[in-house]
Tab-separated table of C-alpha atoms in Angstrom:
chain	number	residue	atom	x	y	z
A	635	MET	CA	0.000	0.000	0.000
A	636	LEU	CA	1.352	3.351	-1.124
A	637	ALA	CA	-0.724	6.455	-0.571
A	638	LYS	CA	-0.359	10.178	-1.039
A	639	ILE	CA	-2.549	13.035	0.056
A	640	GLU	CA	-1.979	16.569	-1.159
A	641	MET	CA	-3.797	19.456	0.481
A	642	GLU	CA	-3.781	22.941	-0.942
A	643	ILE	CA	-3.399	25.187	2.095
A	644	GLU	CA	-3.741	28.907	2.775
A	645	GLY	CA	-3.253	31.164	5.758
A	646	ASN	CA	-1.840	34.522	6.847
A	647	GLY	CA	1.864	34.120	7.515
A	648	LEU	CA	2.009	30.622	6.026
A	649	ASP	CA	5.305	29.770	4.340
A	650	VAL	CA	7.164	26.709	3.098
A	651	ASN	CA	9.582	26.797	6.055
A	652	MET	CA	6.856	25.607	8.429
A	653	SER	CA	7.134	21.878	7.662
A	654	SER	CA	8.122	20.983	11.206
A	655	LEU	CA	5.077	22.805	12.625
A	656	PHE	CA	2.794	20.806	10.356
A	657	HIS	CA	4.599	17.669	11.403
A	658	GLY	CA	3.954	18.611	15.034
A	659	TYR	CA	0.263	19.143	14.268
A	660	LEU	CA	0.155	15.738	12.572
A	661	MET	CA	1.741	13.892	15.488
A	662	ASN	CA	-0.618	15.629	17.946
A	663	SER	CA	-3.649	14.743	15.876
A	664	ILE	CA	-3.136	11.029	15.338
A	665	ASP	CA	-3.354	8.133	17.780
A	666	SER	CA	-0.776	8.924	20.455
A	667	ALA	CA	0.508	5.361	20.828
A	668	TYR	CA	1.270	5.268	17.093
A	669	ALA	CA	2.906	8.706	17.284
A	670	ASP	CA	5.134	7.371	20.072
A	671	TYR	CA	5.953	4.300	18.005
A	672	LEU	CA	7.008	6.516	15.073
A	673	HIS	CA	9.034	8.733	17.375
A	674	TYR	CA	11.267	5.864	18.412
A	675	ASN	CA	11.908	4.537	14.933
A	676	GLU	CA	14.944	5.683	12.986
A	677	THR	CA	13.280	5.568	9.595
A	678	HIS	CA	9.622	6.129	9.013
A	679	PRO	CA	6.933	4.625	6.768
A	680	TYR	CA	5.668	8.113	5.880
A	681	THR	CA	6.797	11.541	4.681
A	682	SER	CA	5.373	15.007	5.221
A	683	CYS	CA	6.397	18.216	3.474
A	684	ILE	CA	5.210	21.714	2.647
A	685	TYR	CA	6.027	22.942	-0.842
A	686	LYS	CA	5.067	25.673	-3.256
A	687	ASP	CA	3.974	24.662	-6.735
A	688	MET	CA	6.105	26.879	-8.953
A	689	GLU	CA	3.552	27.181	-11.763
A	690	SER	CA	0.491	28.100	-9.725
A	691	GLY	CA	2.245	29.649	-6.726
A	692	LYS	CA	-0.059	27.598	-4.472
A	693	ILE	CA	1.227	25.986	-1.281
A	694	PHE	CA	0.613	22.306	-0.602
A	695	TRP	CA	0.981	19.951	2.323
A	696	LYS	CA	1.868	16.515	1.014
A	697	ILE	CA	1.754	13.440	3.218
A	698	THR	CA	2.713	10.033	1.869
A	699	THR	CA	2.676	6.593	3.456
A	700	PHE	CA	4.257	3.387	2.298
A	701	ASN	CA	2.745	0.685	4.405
A	702	LYS	CA	-0.784	-0.181	5.463
A	703	ASN	CA	-0.398	0.804	9.100
A	704	ALA	CA	0.916	4.286	8.318
A	705	TYR	CA	-1.898	4.788	5.816
A	706	GLU	CA	-4.538	3.793	8.377
A	707	MET	CA	-3.000	5.964	11.082
A	708	LEU	CA	-1.987	9.085	9.143
A	709	ILE	CA	-3.782	9.621	5.861
A	710	LYS	CA	-7.100	8.190	7.032
A	711	TYR	CA	-7.134	10.817	9.777
A	712	PHE	CA	-7.672	13.532	7.181
A	713	LEU	CA	-10.301	11.596	5.273
A	714	GLU	CA	-12.313	10.454	8.274
A	715	ASN	CA	-12.238	13.787	10.056
A	716	ASP	CA	-12.826	15.853	6.929
A	717	VAL	CA	-10.104	18.289	8.110
A	718	LYS	CA	-10.767	21.822	6.858
A	719	ASN	CA	-8.794	23.889	9.387
A	720	ILE	CA	-5.349	23.391	10.873
A	721	TYR	CA	-4.245	25.430	13.857
A	722	LEU	CA	-0.463	25.868	14.192
A	723	GLU	CA	-0.259	26.477	17.915
A	724	LYS	CA	3.359	27.701	18.122
A	725	LYS	CA	2.780	30.496	15.620
A	726	GLY	CA	-0.904	31.067	16.395
A	727	ILE	CA	-1.716	30.669	12.692
A	728	GLU	CA	-5.000	29.310	11.366
A	729	ILE	CA	-4.566	27.378	8.122
A	730	VAL	CA	-7.435	26.606	5.734
A	731	VAL	CA	-7.401	23.414	3.672
A	732	LYS	CA	-8.764	24.516	0.302
A	733	SER	CA	-8.747	21.169	-1.461
A	734	ILE	CA	-7.582	17.594	-0.972
A	735	SER	CA	-6.429	15.057	-3.557
A	736	MET	CA	-5.610	11.418	-2.854
A	737	THR	CA	-3.625	8.791	-4.761
A	738	LYS	CA	-3.366	5.104	-3.836
A	739	THR	CA	-1.261	2.486	-5.525
A	740	SER	CA	0.785	-0.605	-4.686
A	741	PHE	CA	4.376	-1.757	-5.077
A	742	ASP	CA	3.181	-4.366	-7.607
A	743	GLU	CA	1.354	-1.826	-9.696
A	744	LEU	CA	4.416	0.428	-9.868
A	745	PHE	CA	6.753	-2.469	-10.587
A	746	PHE	CA	4.796	-3.489	-13.660
A	747	SER	CA	3.983	0.057	-14.724
A	748	ASN	CA	4.769	0.944	-18.336
A	749	GLU	CA	5.355	4.610	-17.634
A	750	LYS	CA	8.991	5.487	-18.241
A	751	LYS	CA	10.352	7.998	-15.746
A	752	SER	CA	13.787	9.598	-15.668
A	753	LYS	CA	13.419	13.022	-14.090
A	754	ILE	CA	13.364	13.920	-10.397
A	755	TYR	CA	11.963	17.281	-9.263
A	756	PHE	CA	13.142	18.186	-5.754
A	757	LEU	CA	10.204	20.150	-4.309
A	758	THR	CA	11.818	20.721	-0.905
A	759	PRO	CA	15.501	20.938	0.135
A	760	THR	CA	17.123	17.513	-0.096
A	761	THR	CA	20.353	16.151	1.368
A	762	HIS	CA	21.950	12.806	2.177
A	763	LYS	CA	24.792	11.754	4.375
A	764	SER	CA	28.089	10.483	2.944
A	765	ASN	CA	31.231	9.951	5.010
A	766	GLY	CA	29.334	11.333	7.992
A	767	VAL	CA	28.678	14.677	6.325
A	768	LEU	CA	25.434	16.062	4.893
A	769	GLN	CA	26.049	16.611	1.190
A	770	ILE	CA	24.927	19.571	-0.910
A	771	PHE	CA	25.337	17.744	-4.219
A	772	PRO	CA	23.216	14.667	-4.987
A	773	ASN	CA	24.684	11.195	-5.291
A	774	ILE	CA	22.072	9.204	-7.144
A	775	SER	CA	23.288	5.784	-5.930
A	776	THR	CA	23.099	6.891	-2.293
A	777	LEU	CA	19.633	8.352	-2.787
A	778	LEU	CA	18.299	5.208	-4.492
A	779	LEU	CA	19.871	2.960	-1.856
A	780	GLY	CA	17.878	4.953	0.697
A	781	VAL	CA	14.666	4.109	-1.180
A	782	ILE	CA	15.605	0.414	-1.290
A	783	ASN	CA	16.280	0.408	2.458
A	784	LYS	CA	12.971	2.106	3.213
A	785	ILE	CA	11.076	-0.420	1.080
A	786	ASN	CA	12.813	-3.319	2.835
A	787	GLN	CA	12.188	-1.871	6.289
A	788	HIS	CA	8.580	-0.837	5.890
A	789	SER	CA	6.851	-2.586	3.017
A	790	ASP	CA	4.148	-5.135	3.903
A	791	THR	CA	4.456	-6.939	0.599
A	792	ILE	CA	7.900	-6.840	-1.025
A	793	LYS	CA	11.600	-7.117	-0.249
A	794	LEU	CA	14.389	-6.150	-2.645
A	795	GLU	CA	17.018	-8.709	-1.766
A	796	ASP	CA	18.925	-9.508	-4.954
A	797	GLU	CA	22.172	-7.794	-4.015
A	798	ASN	CA	23.822	-8.476	-7.370
A	799	VAL	CA	21.100	-6.717	-9.303
A	800	ILE	CA	20.929	-3.844	-6.807
A	801	ASN	CA	24.699	-3.356	-6.864
A	802	GLU	CA	24.737	-3.440	-10.649
A	803	LEU	CA	22.050	-0.766	-10.779
A	804	LEU	CA	23.814	1.443	-8.243
A	805	GLU	CA	27.060	1.143	-10.204
A	806	LYS	CA	25.504	1.887	-13.584
A	807	VAL	CA	23.062	4.644	-12.707
A	808	TYR	CA	24.249	8.222	-13.228
A	809	ILE	CA	23.052	11.826	-13.380
A	810	ASP	CA	22.862	12.903	-17.005
A	811	GLU	CA	21.635	16.473	-16.552
A	812	TYR	CA	20.803	18.677	-13.597
A	813	TYR	CA	19.518	22.118	-12.719
A	814	LEU	CA	20.028	22.560	-8.998
A	815	ARG	CA	20.695	25.142	-6.353
A	816	THR	CA	21.324	25.122	-2.633
A	817	ARG	CA	18.527	26.085	-0.284
A	818	TYR	CA	18.284	26.046	3.496
A	819	PHE	CA	15.695	23.922	5.248
A	820	PHE	CA	14.527	25.377	8.572
A	821	LEU	CA	14.063	22.935	11.411
A	822	GLU	CA	13.165	24.605	14.700
A	823	ASN	CA	16.300	26.611	15.467
A	824	ILE	CA	18.698	24.963	13.054
A	825	ARG	CA	19.240	25.382	9.344
A	826	VAL	CA	20.095	22.377	7.191
A	827	ARG	CA	21.597	22.954	3.755
A	828	GLY	CA	20.122	20.991	0.889
A	829	PHE	CA	19.523	21.259	-2.829
A	830	ILE	CA	16.362	21.871	-4.858
A	831	GLY	CA	15.708	21.824	-8.594
A	832	ASN	CA	15.673	18.855	-10.909
A	833	LEU	CA	17.841	16.217	-12.527
A	834	LYS	CA	17.630	13.520	-15.154
A	835	ILE	CA	19.086	10.085	-14.648
A	836	LYS	CA	20.255	7.341	-16.966
A	837	ILE	CA	21.833	3.884	-16.795
A	838	LYS	CA	24.949	2.793	-18.663
A	839	GLY	CA	24.031	0.007	-21.083
A	840	LYS	CA	20.657	-1.325	-22.147
A	841	ASP	CA	19.722	-3.913	-19.518
A	842	GLU	CA	15.904	-4.023	-19.500
A	843	MET	CA	15.676	-5.412	-15.982
A	844	LEU	CA	17.790	-2.571	-14.585
A	845	TYR	CA	15.609	-0.033	-16.377
A	846	GLN	CA	12.509	-1.626	-14.884
A	847	LEU	CA	14.042	-1.579	-11.391
A	848	LEU	CA	15.115	2.046	-11.768
A	849	ASN	CA	11.684	3.030	-13.014
A	850	PHE	CA	10.121	1.265	-10.043
A	851	LEU	CA	12.442	2.945	-7.524
A	852	LEU	CA	11.812	6.380	-9.010
A	853	GLN	CA	8.067	5.937	-8.794
A	854	VAL	CA	8.273	4.582	-5.242
A	855	SER	CA	10.484	7.538	-4.255
A	856	GLU	CA	7.485	9.859	-4.671
A	857	TYR	CA	6.180	8.033	-1.599
A	858	THR	CA	9.385	7.441	0.382
A	859	GLY	CA	10.967	10.800	-0.366
A	860	LEU	CA	14.731	11.044	-1.008
A	861	GLY	CA	17.563	11.598	1.456
A	862	VAL	CA	17.218	12.438	5.145
A	863	LYS	CA	14.559	14.123	7.327
A	864	THR	CA	11.735	13.227	4.952
A	865	ALA	CA	9.196	13.055	7.798
A	866	LEU	CA	10.017	16.635	8.759
A	867	GLY	CA	9.793	18.115	5.282
A	868	MET	CA	13.065	17.560	3.433
A	869	GLY	CA	13.430	15.399	0.311
A	870	GLY	CA	9.902	15.881	-1.026
A	871	ILE	CA	9.978	15.048	-4.718
A	872	LYS	CA	7.978	14.530	-7.898
A	873	ILE	CA	8.890	12.218	-10.753
A	874	GLY	CA	8.465	13.120	-14.422
B	563	MET	CA	52.220	39.338	-15.931
B	564	LEU	CA	48.512	38.564	-16.137
B	565	ALA	CA	46.477	39.958	-18.996
B	566	LYS	CA	42.963	39.704	-20.310
B	567	ILE	CA	41.416	40.963	-23.510
B	568	GLU	CA	37.685	40.928	-24.070
B	569	MET	CA	36.272	41.574	-27.509
B	570	GLU	CA	32.600	42.115	-28.147
B	571	ILE	CA	31.909	40.195	-31.343
B	572	GLU	CA	29.041	40.005	-33.798
B	573	GLY	CA	28.301	38.038	-36.936
B	574	ASN	CA	25.583	36.127	-38.766
B	575	GLY	CA	25.449	32.590	-37.424
B	576	LEU	CA	27.798	33.336	-34.529
B	577	ASP	CA	27.101	31.333	-31.382
B	578	VAL	CA	28.832	30.449	-28.110
B	579	ASN	CA	29.555	26.887	-29.298
B	580	MET	CA	32.217	28.141	-31.712
B	581	SER	CA	35.058	28.431	-29.205
B	582	SER	CA	37.208	25.882	-30.973
B	583	LEU	CA	36.874	27.753	-34.284
B	584	PHE	CA	38.088	30.941	-32.632
B	585	HIS	CA	40.928	28.985	-31.074
B	586	GLY	CA	41.828	27.716	-34.543
B	587	TYR	CA	41.798	31.285	-35.874
B	588	LEU	CA	44.047	32.364	-32.988
B	589	MET	CA	46.603	29.616	-33.582
B	590	ASN	CA	46.668	30.380	-37.307
B	591	SER	CA	47.172	34.089	-36.694
B	592	ILE	CA	50.070	34.058	-34.249
B	593	ASP	CA	53.713	33.161	-34.741
B	594	SER	CA	53.663	29.571	-35.993
B	595	ALA	CA	56.661	28.417	-33.950
B	596	TYR	CA	54.931	29.594	-30.770
B	597	ALA	CA	51.667	27.924	-31.856
B	598	ASP	CA	53.619	24.686	-32.287
B	599	TYR	CA	55.207	25.132	-28.885
B	600	LEU	CA	51.735	25.553	-27.308
B	601	HIS	CA	50.413	22.558	-29.189
B	602	TYR	CA	52.914	20.228	-27.573
B	603	ASN	CA	52.393	21.448	-24.012
B	604	GLU	CA	49.902	19.716	-21.772
B	605	THR	CA	48.833	22.827	-19.941
B	606	HIS	CA	48.849	26.276	-21.402
B	607	PRO	CA	49.724	29.782	-20.186
B	608	TYR	CA	46.555	31.170	-21.781
B	609	THR	CA	42.814	30.637	-22.072
B	610	SER	CA	40.326	31.468	-24.798
B	611	CYS	CA	36.550	31.297	-24.603
B	612	ILE	CA	33.379	32.594	-26.219
B	613	TYR	CA	30.589	33.522	-23.831
B	614	LYS	CA	27.323	35.417	-23.788
B	615	ASP	CA	26.897	38.122	-21.172
B	616	MET	CA	23.534	37.273	-19.635
B	617	GLU	CA	22.534	40.854	-18.836
B	618	SER	CA	23.310	42.479	-22.172
B	619	GLY	CA	22.919	39.411	-24.393
B	620	LYS	CA	26.182	40.405	-26.096
B	621	ILE	CA	28.738	37.792	-27.138
B	622	PHE	CA	32.383	38.143	-26.129
B	623	TRP	CA	35.644	36.485	-27.002
B	624	LYS	CA	37.877	36.499	-23.951
B	625	ILE	CA	41.570	35.655	-24.158
B	626	THR	CA	43.729	35.617	-21.051
B	627	THR	CA	47.437	35.027	-20.574
B	628	PHE	CA	49.411	34.362	-17.436
B	629	ASN	CA	52.997	34.747	-18.376
B	630	LYS	CA	54.954	37.331	-20.329
B	631	ASN	CA	55.633	35.174	-23.341
B	632	ALA	CA	51.980	34.282	-23.871
B	633	TYR	CA	51.009	37.922	-23.500
B	634	GLU	CA	53.563	38.984	-26.112
B	635	MET	CA	52.553	36.222	-28.510
B	636	LEU	CA	48.771	36.182	-28.130
B	637	ILE	CA	47.233	39.333	-26.744
B	638	LYS	CA	49.681	41.707	-28.397
B	639	TYR	CA	48.620	40.263	-31.757
B	640	PHE	CA	45.215	41.905	-31.378
B	641	LEU	CA	46.610	45.192	-30.166
B	642	GLU	CA	49.344	45.508	-32.771
B	643	ASN	CA	47.231	44.439	-35.704
B	644	ASP	CA	44.166	46.405	-34.636
B	645	VAL	CA	41.993	43.359	-35.470
B	646	LYS	CA	38.496	44.403	-36.554
B	647	ASN	CA	37.405	41.378	-38.568
B	648	ILE	CA	37.770	37.678	-37.906
B	649	TYR	CA	37.099	35.161	-40.640
B	650	LEU	CA	36.076	31.702	-39.433
B	651	GLU	CA	37.155	29.649	-42.408
B	652	LYS	CA	35.443	26.366	-41.565
B	653	LYS	CA	32.004	27.971	-41.316
B	654	GLY	CA	32.624	30.770	-43.805
B	655	ILE	CA	31.501	33.315	-41.218
B	656	GLU	CA	32.767	36.893	-41.017
B	657	ILE	CA	32.936	38.177	-37.441
B	658	VAL	CA	33.112	41.845	-36.549
B	659	VAL	CA	34.985	42.985	-33.443
B	660	LYS	CA	32.804	45.776	-32.065
B	661	SER	CA	34.946	46.770	-29.105
B	662	ILE	CA	38.041	45.656	-27.212
B	663	SER	CA	38.864	46.022	-23.517
B	664	MET	CA	42.176	45.124	-21.915
B	665	THR	CA	43.207	44.449	-18.313
B	666	LYS	CA	46.766	43.937	-17.103
B	667	THR	CA	47.848	43.037	-13.613
B	668	SER	CA	50.483	40.977	-11.815
B	669	PHE	CA	50.559	38.082	-9.346
B	670	ASP	CA	51.960	40.480	-6.715
B	671	GLU	CA	49.200	42.991	-7.207
B	672	LEU	CA	46.529	40.315	-6.817
B	673	PHE	CA	48.247	38.748	-3.817
B	674	PHE	CA	48.166	42.001	-1.881
B	675	SER	CA	44.769	43.079	-3.183
B	676	ASN	CA	42.222	44.116	-0.572
B	677	GLU	CA	39.229	43.121	-2.640
B	678	LYS	CA	37.438	40.208	-0.979
B	679	LYS	CA	36.073	37.713	-3.461
B	680	SER	CA	34.000	34.615	-2.746
B	681	LYS	CA	31.799	34.013	-5.753
B	682	ILE	CA	32.665	32.218	-8.981
B	683	TYR	CA	30.538	32.728	-12.102
B	684	PHE	CA	31.066	29.955	-14.655
B	685	LEU	CA	30.611	31.706	-18.008
B	686	THR	CA	31.285	28.620	-20.114
B	687	PRO	CA	30.788	24.886	-19.360
B	688	THR	CA	33.336	23.736	-16.798
B	689	THR	CA	34.505	20.268	-15.785
B	690	HIS	CA	37.439	18.620	-14.050
B	691	LYS	CA	38.751	15.105	-13.905
B	692	SER	CA	38.533	13.001	-10.739
B	693	ASN	CA	39.271	9.268	-10.635
B	694	GLY	CA	39.808	9.415	-14.369
B	695	VAL	CA	36.277	10.649	-15.043
B	696	LEU	CA	35.106	14.117	-16.117
B	697	GLN	CA	32.845	15.363	-13.325
B	698	ILE	CA	29.569	17.233	-13.705
B	699	PHE	CA	29.600	18.608	-10.137
B	700	PRO	CA	32.378	20.958	-9.013
B	701	ASN	CA	34.966	19.967	-6.428
B	702	ILE	CA	36.415	23.229	-5.241
B	703	SER	CA	39.685	21.731	-3.948
B	704	THR	CA	40.369	20.058	-7.278
B	705	LEU	CA	39.599	23.253	-9.173
B	706	LEU	CA	41.868	25.384	-6.964
B	707	LEU	CA	44.666	22.826	-7.141
B	708	GLY	CA	44.470	23.214	-10.907
B	709	VAL	CA	45.045	26.963	-10.533
B	710	ILE	CA	48.027	26.367	-8.230
B	711	ASN	CA	49.543	23.932	-10.736
B	712	LYS	CA	49.092	26.375	-13.592
B	713	ILE	CA	50.743	29.172	-11.607
B	714	ASN	CA	53.671	26.923	-10.740
B	715	GLN	CA	54.075	25.709	-14.318
B	716	HIS	CA	53.745	29.001	-16.136
B	717	SER	CA	54.365	31.994	-13.902
B	718	ASP	CA	57.531	33.998	-14.542
B	719	THR	CA	57.585	35.433	-11.053
B	720	ILE	CA	56.071	33.243	-8.320
B	721	LYS	CA	55.885	29.663	-7.120
B	722	LEU	CA	53.392	28.361	-4.561
B	723	GLU	CA	55.465	25.761	-2.794
B	724	ASP	CA	54.361	25.700	0.847
B	725	GLU	CA	52.597	22.332	0.751
B	726	ASN	CA	51.351	22.574	4.350
B	727	VAL	CA	49.529	25.820	3.709
B	728	ILE	CA	48.177	24.621	0.377
B	729	ASN	CA	46.942	21.346	1.863
B	730	GLU	CA	45.325	23.169	4.752
B	731	LEU	CA	43.493	25.464	2.337
B	732	LEU	CA	42.327	22.579	0.144
B	733	GLU	CA	41.054	20.737	3.222
B	734	LYS	CA	39.215	23.706	4.688
B	735	VAL	CA	37.704	25.299	1.608
B	736	TYR	CA	34.114	24.359	0.771
B	737	ILE	CA	31.160	25.318	-1.403
B	738	ASP	CA	28.648	27.226	0.703
B	739	GLU	CA	25.982	27.913	-1.925
B	740	TYR	CA	25.557	27.098	-5.583
B	741	TYR	CA	23.216	27.626	-8.500
B	742	LEU	CA	24.387	25.361	-11.291
B	743	ARG	CA	23.169	23.368	-14.243
B	744	THR	CA	24.720	20.993	-16.725
B	745	ARG	CA	25.506	22.240	-20.198
B	746	TYR	CA	27.259	20.606	-23.127
B	747	PHE	CA	30.422	22.095	-24.564
B	748	PHE	CA	30.877	21.422	-28.285
B	749	LEU	CA	34.346	20.537	-29.431
B	750	GLU	CA	34.533	19.652	-33.118
B	751	ASN	CA	32.499	16.444	-33.272
B	752	ILE	CA	32.371	15.621	-29.583
B	753	ARG	CA	30.226	16.939	-26.771
B	754	VAL	CA	31.728	17.364	-23.304
B	755	ARG	CA	29.377	17.709	-20.332
B	756	GLY	CA	30.124	20.497	-17.888
B	757	PHE	CA	28.361	22.841	-15.500
B	758	ILE	CA	27.580	26.549	-15.701
B	759	GLY	CA	26.100	28.955	-13.163
B	760	ASN	CA	27.658	30.246	-9.982
B	761	LEU	CA	28.792	29.253	-6.516
B	762	LYS	CA	30.012	30.837	-3.320
B	763	ILE	CA	32.944	29.471	-1.369
B	764	LYS	CA	34.047	29.705	2.233
B	765	ILE	CA	36.809	28.400	4.480
B	766	LYS	CA	36.288	26.655	7.827
B	767	GLY	CA	37.834	28.756	10.599
B	768	LYS	CA	39.222	32.272	10.515
B	769	ASP	CA	42.843	31.904	9.384
B	770	GLU	CA	43.747	35.233	7.735
B	771	MET	CA	46.568	33.758	5.671
B	772	LEU	CA	44.265	31.111	4.181
B	773	TYR	CA	41.715	33.796	3.301
B	774	GLN	CA	44.408	35.805	1.565
B	775	LEU	CA	45.600	32.766	-0.386
B	776	LEU	CA	42.044	31.856	-1.388
B	777	ASN	CA	41.349	35.420	-2.467
B	778	PHE	CA	44.523	35.400	-4.529
B	779	LEU	CA	43.704	32.075	-6.199
B	780	LEU	CA	40.180	33.195	-7.045
B	781	GLN	CA	41.448	36.367	-8.676
B	782	VAL	CA	44.150	34.496	-10.573
B	783	SER	CA	41.565	31.976	-11.773
B	784	GLU	CA	39.979	34.685	-13.925
B	785	TYR	CA	43.218	34.394	-15.935
B	786	THR	CA	43.940	30.649	-15.689
B	787	GLY	CA	40.335	29.502	-16.059
B	788	LEU	CA	39.063	26.547	-14.014
B	789	GLY	CA	39.110	22.844	-14.856
B	790	VAL	CA	40.067	21.302	-18.189
B	791	LYS	CA	40.126	22.454	-21.839
B	792	THR	CA	40.423	26.130	-20.874
B	793	ALA	CA	42.379	26.953	-24.059
B	794	LEU	CA	39.522	25.606	-26.154
B	795	GLY	CA	36.746	27.451	-24.381
B	796	MET	CA	35.713	25.527	-21.258
B	797	GLY	CA	36.119	26.845	-17.700
B	798	GLY	CA	35.852	30.547	-18.515
B	799	ILE	CA	34.914	32.322	-15.300
B	800	LYS	CA	34.348	35.647	-13.559
B	801	ILE	CA	34.915	36.351	-9.875
B	802	GLY	CA	32.580	38.464	-7.746
C-alpha cells in the first residue's frame, strides 16, 4: 500500500519553512501510541512536506505513506475527520485546507507500470549523508539505496534482496543532466543545507531489468521521499 | 604578468559553441613556432573562450594570458594588428569585433589586493577530472589545485610551494551555496558535459593567511580559467 494526500493550504503568515510545525500538528492529531511508536523509529513509513507549486504559486501539504499501518493511522485521519482547518499552535496561525487530492497504488502496480520515468523534481531541500557529512550535491546511488532500504524496512508486501542486481544498478546509474541550487531547510532553530531543482538520470548500457528496477524505484520515491529528514519536510519530490 | 582581452563580437550565425573555431583562428594568426610550442604542451599559459553576457545578451571572445611570453605572442597580436574582422574559415563566417577592452595586472598585485572575493561565475561549461572521469559537479579543492599547478608551471615570477599551507586550504575550503546546471560544450564532433552557473565558497575557521591565499587564487583563476580544456573554451569564469 502506497498512498499520497496533497492538500492545498492557505493562511496569513504561512510559508514553506513551516514543515516541522505541520509535522507537530500531525503527530498531535493522530493516535498517540502510534505517534510514540514513530518517534522511536529511525526511519519512518511516511513523509510530510510543505512545498510551493512553482507554476500556480499555491502551497501544498503533502503526506505520503508506504505501508498499510501508516496509511490507516496518518492519511485516514484527514479523510475520516474531513479536516478543513489546521491550527499551528506555536505560531498562532489558522490554516485553511482549500482542497484535498488522494492517490493510492501498490508496489506491484508500480513495478509493472509501463510509464517510463527519468526526471526527479526536488520540491523541498534535499540532502543525504556520505562519510558522515550532509552533502549539498546529490549522489544518485546513495539516494536510491535509501529508497531500497525504506522499502525493505517498511513494506508489507515486497523485499528487494537480490544484491547483485541492486549493486549493478547502483554502479551503472548516473546523473545525465541537472539544474540545482542550494537552499536552506529550517528545522526549529537549526538550518540544514540541501539542494532543490531537478535532474535527469540514466543507466549505462541497455539492460531491461535494470531499467525496470530504476523506473520502479523512481516511482516509489514519490512516496518514500529522497535523502534524510523526509518526515520533517526535506526530500519531497515529484517524478516526471 | 597577467592579462585579459575581451572583444565584443558580432556576426551572422555566430554562437557560443564556436570556441574551438576561434581557437583555430588564434593559432593560425600568431607566430607559428609559438603555436607549435603551445600545441605540444599539456597545460597552457593562456585561455580562450566565447561567452554570452547574460545581462546584455552580447557575445564576447575572452583571451587571457598568465605569463609574459603568452602575452607577447597572443594578446599583443590583437593590439598591434588592430583586429576588426575575424574570418572563421570552416564555417565561412565573417565576425566583426565591435569593441576591445584590456586588463593587465600581476601576481603580486593580486596577492596584496584588498578586494574580498567569494563568488565564482562559470561563463562557459566547466569540468574537471577526478578518478579518471570528467565530473559534472564541481569539487572546489580540485579546481583550486588546478590553478596552483598552472601558476607553478607558467608563472615567470612566483611559485606556490608551501605544501602545508596549500593542503590546509584545500582541506578547509568548501562550497557554501551554488546555482548550477549541466551544459554541453561542443568541441569539433564531440560533446563534453560540464556545469555553468555560480557558486560561493568559504573556508572553515578564521585563518587570515588562508583567506588571503584563497582570495589570490580566485582572482588568478579569472586568468587561468578553471578545470580542463580552458584553451579551447571551457572553464571561462568571472569572480565576484
